[in-house]
PDB file of C-alpha atoms in Angstrom:
ATOM      1  CA  MET A   1       7.063 -11.496  48.593  1.00 46.00           C
ATOM      2  CA  LYS A   2       9.344  -8.615  47.257  1.00 49.00           C
ATOM      3  CA  ARG A   3      10.168 -10.670  44.049  1.00 47.00           C
ATOM      4  CA  LEU A   4       6.546 -10.653  42.932  1.00 42.00           C
ATOM      5  CA  PRO A   5       6.422  -6.823  42.134  1.00 43.00           C
ATOM      6  CA  LEU A   6       9.943  -7.165  40.541  1.00 39.00           C
ATOM      7  CA  VAL A   7       8.733 -10.097  38.133  1.00 37.00           C
ATOM      8  CA  PHE A   8       5.609  -8.076  37.277  1.00 37.00           C
ATOM      9  CA  LEU A   9       7.658  -4.912  36.330  1.00 37.00           C
ATOM     10  CA  LEU A  10      10.027  -7.145  34.239  1.00 36.00           C
ATOM     11  CA  LEU A  11       7.147  -8.733  32.335  1.00 38.00           C
ATOM     12  CA  THR A  12       5.572  -5.305  31.758  1.00 39.00           C
ATOM     13  CA  ALA A  13       8.650  -3.861  30.606  1.00 40.00           C
ATOM     14  CA  SER A  14       9.454  -6.761  28.179  1.00 39.00           C
ATOM     15  CA  GLY A  15       5.875  -6.542  26.787  1.00 41.00           C
ATOM     16  CA  CYS A  16       6.369  -2.880  26.074  1.00 41.00           C
ATOM     17  CA  ALA A  17       9.580  -3.301  24.295  1.00 39.00           C
ATOM     18  CA  THR A  18       8.157  -5.774  21.690  1.00 38.00           C
ATOM     19  CA  ALA A  19       4.909  -3.588  21.066  1.00 43.00           C
ATOM     20  CA  VAL A  20       4.846  -1.788  17.780  1.00 42.00           C
ATOM     21  CA  PRO A  21       5.166   1.942  18.426  1.00 48.00           C
ATOM     22  CA  LYS A  22       2.054   4.000  17.761  1.00 51.00           C
ATOM     23  CA  ASN A  23       3.753   6.135  15.038  1.00 55.00           C
ATOM     24  CA  ALA A  24       5.803   3.240  13.510  1.00 63.00           C
ATOM     25  CA  ALA A  25       6.303   3.493   9.720  1.00 75.00           C
ATOM     26  CA  PRO A  26       3.524   2.003   7.970  1.00 91.00           C
ATOM     27  CA  ALA A  27       3.906  -1.368   6.131  1.00 97.00           C
ATOM     28  CA  VAL A  28       1.488  -3.577   4.312  1.00 98.00           C
ATOM     29  CA  GLN A  29       1.245  -7.343   3.958  1.00 98.00           C
ATOM     30  CA  LEU A  30      -0.030  -9.038   1.000  1.00 98.00           C
ATOM     31  CA  HIS A  31       0.048 -12.875   0.262  1.00 96.00           C
ATOM     32  CA  GLY A  32       2.532 -13.543   3.035  1.00 96.00           C
ATOM     33  CA  HIS A  33       5.036 -10.821   2.125  1.00 98.00           C
ATOM     34  CA  ARG A  34       5.613  -7.480   3.896  1.00 97.00           C
ATOM     35  CA  PHE A  35       6.405  -4.199   2.069  1.00 98.00           C
ATOM     36  CA  SER A  36       7.319  -0.827   3.523  1.00 97.00           C
ATOM     37  CA  THR A  37       4.872   1.592   2.261  1.00 97.00           C
ATOM     38  CA  GLU A  38       4.406   5.215   1.645  1.00 96.00           C
ATOM     39  CA  LEU A  39       0.949   6.592   2.136  1.00 96.00           C
ATOM     40  CA  ALA A  40      -1.150   8.857  -0.333  1.00 96.00           C
ATOM     41  CA  THR A  41      -4.126   9.875   1.820  1.00 96.00           C
ATOM     42  CA  ASP A  42      -4.969  13.354   0.499  1.00 96.00           C
ATOM     43  CA  ASP A  43      -5.591  14.708  -2.981  1.00 96.00           C
ATOM     44  CA  ALA A  44      -2.106  16.302  -3.580  1.00 96.00           C
ATOM     45  CA  SER A  45      -0.291  13.072  -2.583  1.00 96.00           C
ATOM     46  CA  ARG A  46      -2.620  10.786  -4.510  1.00 96.00           C
ATOM     47  CA  GLU A  47      -2.222  12.979  -7.591  1.00 94.00           C
ATOM     48  CA  HIS A  48       1.574  13.009  -7.346  1.00 95.00           C
ATOM     49  CA  GLY A  49       1.982   9.243  -6.489  1.00 95.00           C
ATOM     50  CA  LEU A  50       5.291   7.877  -7.731  1.00 96.00           C
ATOM     51  CA  MET A  51       5.846  10.508 -10.397  1.00 95.00           C
ATOM     52  CA  MET A  52       9.354  11.179 -11.193  1.00 94.00           C
ATOM     53  CA  ARG A  53      10.879   8.290  -9.417  1.00 94.00           C
ATOM     54  CA  THR A  54      13.698   6.470 -11.187  1.00 95.00           C
ATOM     55  CA  GLU A  55      13.426   3.345  -8.860  1.00 95.00           C
ATOM     56  CA  LEU A  56      11.305   1.459  -6.310  1.00 96.00           C
ATOM     57  CA  PRO A  57      12.986  -1.071  -4.143  1.00 97.00           C
ATOM     58  CA  ALA A  58      11.687  -4.510  -4.234  1.00 96.00           C
ATOM     59  CA  ASP A  59      10.350  -4.464  -0.658  1.00 96.00           C
ATOM     60  CA  HIS A  60       8.624  -0.983  -0.992  1.00 98.00           C
ATOM     61  CA  SER A  61       5.140   0.191  -2.093  1.00 98.00           C
ATOM     62  CA  MET A  62       2.899   3.033  -2.234  1.00 98.00           C
ATOM     63  CA  LEU A  63      -0.637   2.783  -0.823  1.00 98.00           C
ATOM     64  CA  PHE A  64      -3.395   5.140  -1.924  1.00 98.00           C
ATOM     65  CA  VAL A  65      -6.158   5.478   0.533  1.00 97.00           C
ATOM     66  CA  PHE A  66      -9.326   6.989  -0.598  1.00 97.00           C
ATOM     67  CA  PRO A  67     -12.249   8.367   1.625  1.00 97.00           C
ATOM     68  CA  ASP A  68     -14.913   6.412  -0.320  1.00 97.00           C
ATOM     69  CA  THR A  69     -15.202   3.128  -2.537  1.00 98.00           C
ATOM     70  CA  GLN A  70     -15.794   3.784  -6.262  1.00 98.00           C
ATOM     71  CA  PRO A  71     -14.441   2.799  -9.632  1.00 97.00           C
ATOM     72  CA  ARG A  72     -10.823   3.911  -9.822  1.00 98.00           C
ATOM     73  CA  TRP A  73      -8.368   4.275 -12.657  1.00 96.00           C
ATOM     74  CA  PHE A  74      -4.706   5.258 -12.654  1.00 96.00           C
ATOM     75  CA  TRP A  75      -2.566   6.592 -15.343  1.00 92.00           C
ATOM     76  CA  MET A  76       1.364   6.687 -15.646  1.00 93.00           C
ATOM     77  CA  LYS A  77       1.989  10.334 -16.687  1.00 91.00           C
ATOM     78  CA  ASN A  78       5.494  11.284 -15.444  1.00 93.00           C
ATOM     79  CA  THR A  79       5.976   7.757 -13.849  1.00 94.00           C
ATOM     80  CA  LEU A  80       9.373   6.495 -14.900  1.00 95.00           C
ATOM     81  CA  ILE A  81       9.125   2.931 -13.662  1.00 96.00           C
ATOM     82  CA  PRO A  82       6.934   0.171 -14.461  1.00 98.00           C
ATOM     83  CA  LEU A  83       4.402  -0.916 -11.736  1.00 98.00           C
ATOM     84  CA  ASP A  84       1.862  -3.407 -10.690  1.00 98.00           C
ATOM     85  CA  ILE A  85      -1.394  -1.558  -9.645  1.00 98.00           C
ATOM     86  CA  LEU A  86      -3.598  -3.532  -7.238  1.00 98.00           C
ATOM     87  CA  TYR A  87      -7.141  -2.379  -6.391  1.00 98.00           C
ATOM     88  CA  PHE A  88      -8.706  -3.232  -3.016  1.00 98.00           C
ATOM     89  CA  ASP A  89     -12.316  -2.820  -1.888  1.00 98.00           C
ATOM     90  CA  ALA A  90     -13.348  -1.204   1.602  1.00 97.00           C
ATOM     91  CA  ASP A  91     -12.639  -4.720   3.216  1.00 97.00           C
ATOM     92  CA  ARG A  92      -9.134  -4.580   1.850  1.00 98.00           C
ATOM     93  CA  GLN A  93      -9.960  -7.590  -0.557  1.00 98.00           C
ATOM     94  CA  LEU A  94      -8.137  -7.679  -3.905  1.00 98.00           C
ATOM     95  CA  VAL A  95     -10.709  -6.867  -6.427  1.00 98.00           C
ATOM     96  CA  SER A  96      -8.601  -6.083  -9.558  1.00 98.00           C
ATOM     97  CA  MET A  97      -5.018  -5.983 -10.985  1.00 98.00           C
ATOM     98  CA  GLN A  98      -3.236  -4.022 -13.666  1.00 98.00           C
ATOM     99  CA  LEU A  99       0.040  -5.992 -13.918  1.00 98.00           C
ATOM    100  CA  ASP A 100       3.450  -4.813 -15.616  1.00 98.00           C
ATOM    101  CA  VAL A 101       2.089  -1.251 -16.399  1.00 98.00           C
ATOM    102  CA  PRO A 102       4.723   0.530 -18.419  1.00 97.00           C
ATOM    103  CA  PRO A 103       5.895   4.023 -17.922  1.00 96.00           C
ATOM    104  CA  CYS A 104       4.086   6.579 -20.001  1.00 93.00           C
ATOM    105  CA  LYS A 105       6.062   8.181 -22.742  1.00 81.00           C
ATOM    106  CA  ALA A 106       3.190   9.573 -24.938  1.00 81.00           C
ATOM    107  CA  ASP A 107       0.534  12.228 -24.284  1.00 86.00           C
ATOM    108  CA  PRO A 108      -2.176  11.354 -23.435  1.00 92.00           C
ATOM    109  CA  CYS A 109      -1.224   8.549 -21.368  1.00 93.00           C
ATOM    110  CA  PRO A 110      -3.518   5.486 -21.274  1.00 94.00           C
ATOM    111  CA  SER A 111      -5.514   4.872 -18.036  1.00 95.00           C
ATOM    112  CA  TYR A 112      -5.657   1.517 -16.246  1.00 98.00           C
ATOM    113  CA  PRO A 113      -8.983   0.996 -14.549  1.00 98.00           C
ATOM    114  CA  SER A 114     -10.161  -1.226 -11.724  1.00 98.00           C
ATOM    115  CA  ASP A 115     -12.689  -3.973 -12.597  1.00 97.00           C
ATOM    116  CA  ALA A 116     -14.670  -3.122  -9.451  1.00 98.00           C
ATOM    117  CA  PRO A 117     -15.179  -0.359  -7.148  1.00 98.00           C
ATOM    118  CA  ALA A 118     -12.067   0.154  -4.840  1.00 98.00           C
ATOM    119  CA  ARG A 119     -10.993   2.204  -1.870  1.00 98.00           C
ATOM    120  CA  TYR A 120      -7.324   1.296  -1.557  1.00 98.00           C
ATOM    121  CA  VAL A 121      -4.783   1.062  -4.457  1.00 98.00           C
ATOM    122  CA  LEU A 122      -1.382  -0.491  -3.795  1.00 98.00           C
ATOM    123  CA  GLU A 123       1.404   0.190  -6.215  1.00 98.00           C
ATOM    124  CA  LEU A 124       4.368  -2.377  -6.302  1.00 98.00           C
ATOM    125  CA  PRO A 125       7.320  -2.693  -8.571  1.00 98.00           C
ATOM    126  CA  ALA A 126       6.413  -4.487 -11.855  1.00 98.00           C
ATOM    127  CA  GLY A 127       6.464  -8.299 -11.710  1.00 98.00           C
ATOM    128  CA  THR A 128       6.038  -8.381  -7.923  1.00 98.00           C
ATOM    129  CA  ALA A 129       2.340  -9.482  -7.899  1.00 98.00           C
ATOM    130  CA  ARG A 130       3.078 -12.495 -10.178  1.00 98.00           C
ATOM    131  CA  ARG A 131       6.373 -13.323  -8.306  1.00 98.00           C
ATOM    132  CA  ILE A 132       4.682 -13.547  -4.964  1.00 98.00           C
ATOM    133  CA  GLY A 133       1.487 -15.242  -6.259  1.00 98.00           C
ATOM    134  CA  VAL A 134      -1.139 -12.674  -5.469  1.00 98.00           C
ATOM    135  CA  GLU A 135      -4.617 -13.599  -6.403  1.00 97.00           C
ATOM    136  CA  GLN A 136      -8.102 -12.113  -6.634  1.00 97.00           C
ATOM    137  CA  GLY A 137      -9.690 -12.011  -3.005  1.00 98.00           C
ATOM    138  CA  ASP A 138      -6.258 -11.881  -1.248  1.00 98.00           C
ATOM    139  CA  GLU A 139      -6.462  -9.549   1.797  1.00 98.00           C
ATOM    140  CA  LEU A 140      -4.286  -6.493   2.307  1.00 98.00           C
ATOM    141  CA  THR A 141      -3.174  -6.059   5.818  1.00 97.00           C
ATOM    142  CA  VAL A 142      -1.794  -2.460   6.914  1.00 95.00           C
ATOM    143  CA  ASP A 143       0.421  -2.169   9.852  1.00 92.00           C
ATOM    144  CA  GLY A 144       0.828   1.279  11.286  1.00 80.00           C
ATOM    145  CA  ASP A 145      -1.326   4.244  11.240  1.00 77.00           C
ATOM    146  CA  ILE A 146      -2.758   5.380   7.827  1.00 79.00           C
ATOM    147  CA  GLY A 147      -3.859   8.668   9.328  1.00 68.00           C
ATOM    148  CA  ALA A 148      -6.746  10.848   8.304  1.00 63.00           C
ATOM    149  CA  VAL A 149      -7.874  10.428   4.831  1.00 73.00           C
ATOM    150  CA  ARG A 150      -8.804  13.751   2.860  1.00 69.00           C
TER     151      ARG A 150
END
């Protein structure tokens, strides 16, 4: 009879050990691939984005989270690396892609719009979307807490 509480305690402890911590680093999954991600959830971080970076590891991304769904456009001013820019609606379904977007070396820089209203925008190293076979309608899954959107 004394074994039953011990077994229950061990099972509970093992379940806790495998659970994702509440404040785990955010990550996204797209088309069967997982990327660690940085979040841009306020005006300042969305405006700065990946500016002045000289590299972005192949398994890394930046997720821009907006408080509403509307047409979006991005530009590459002071962005030094080429990117794939993927636009997702409120249900995190892929609605538009701008692939292999080059860094901007001119002023003014061109903008890269979404083809449909978007709430989330994911930036990946250029060529990633084609390499992993991303398609319109793919669902973006976000692991971890994306925090408050401002």
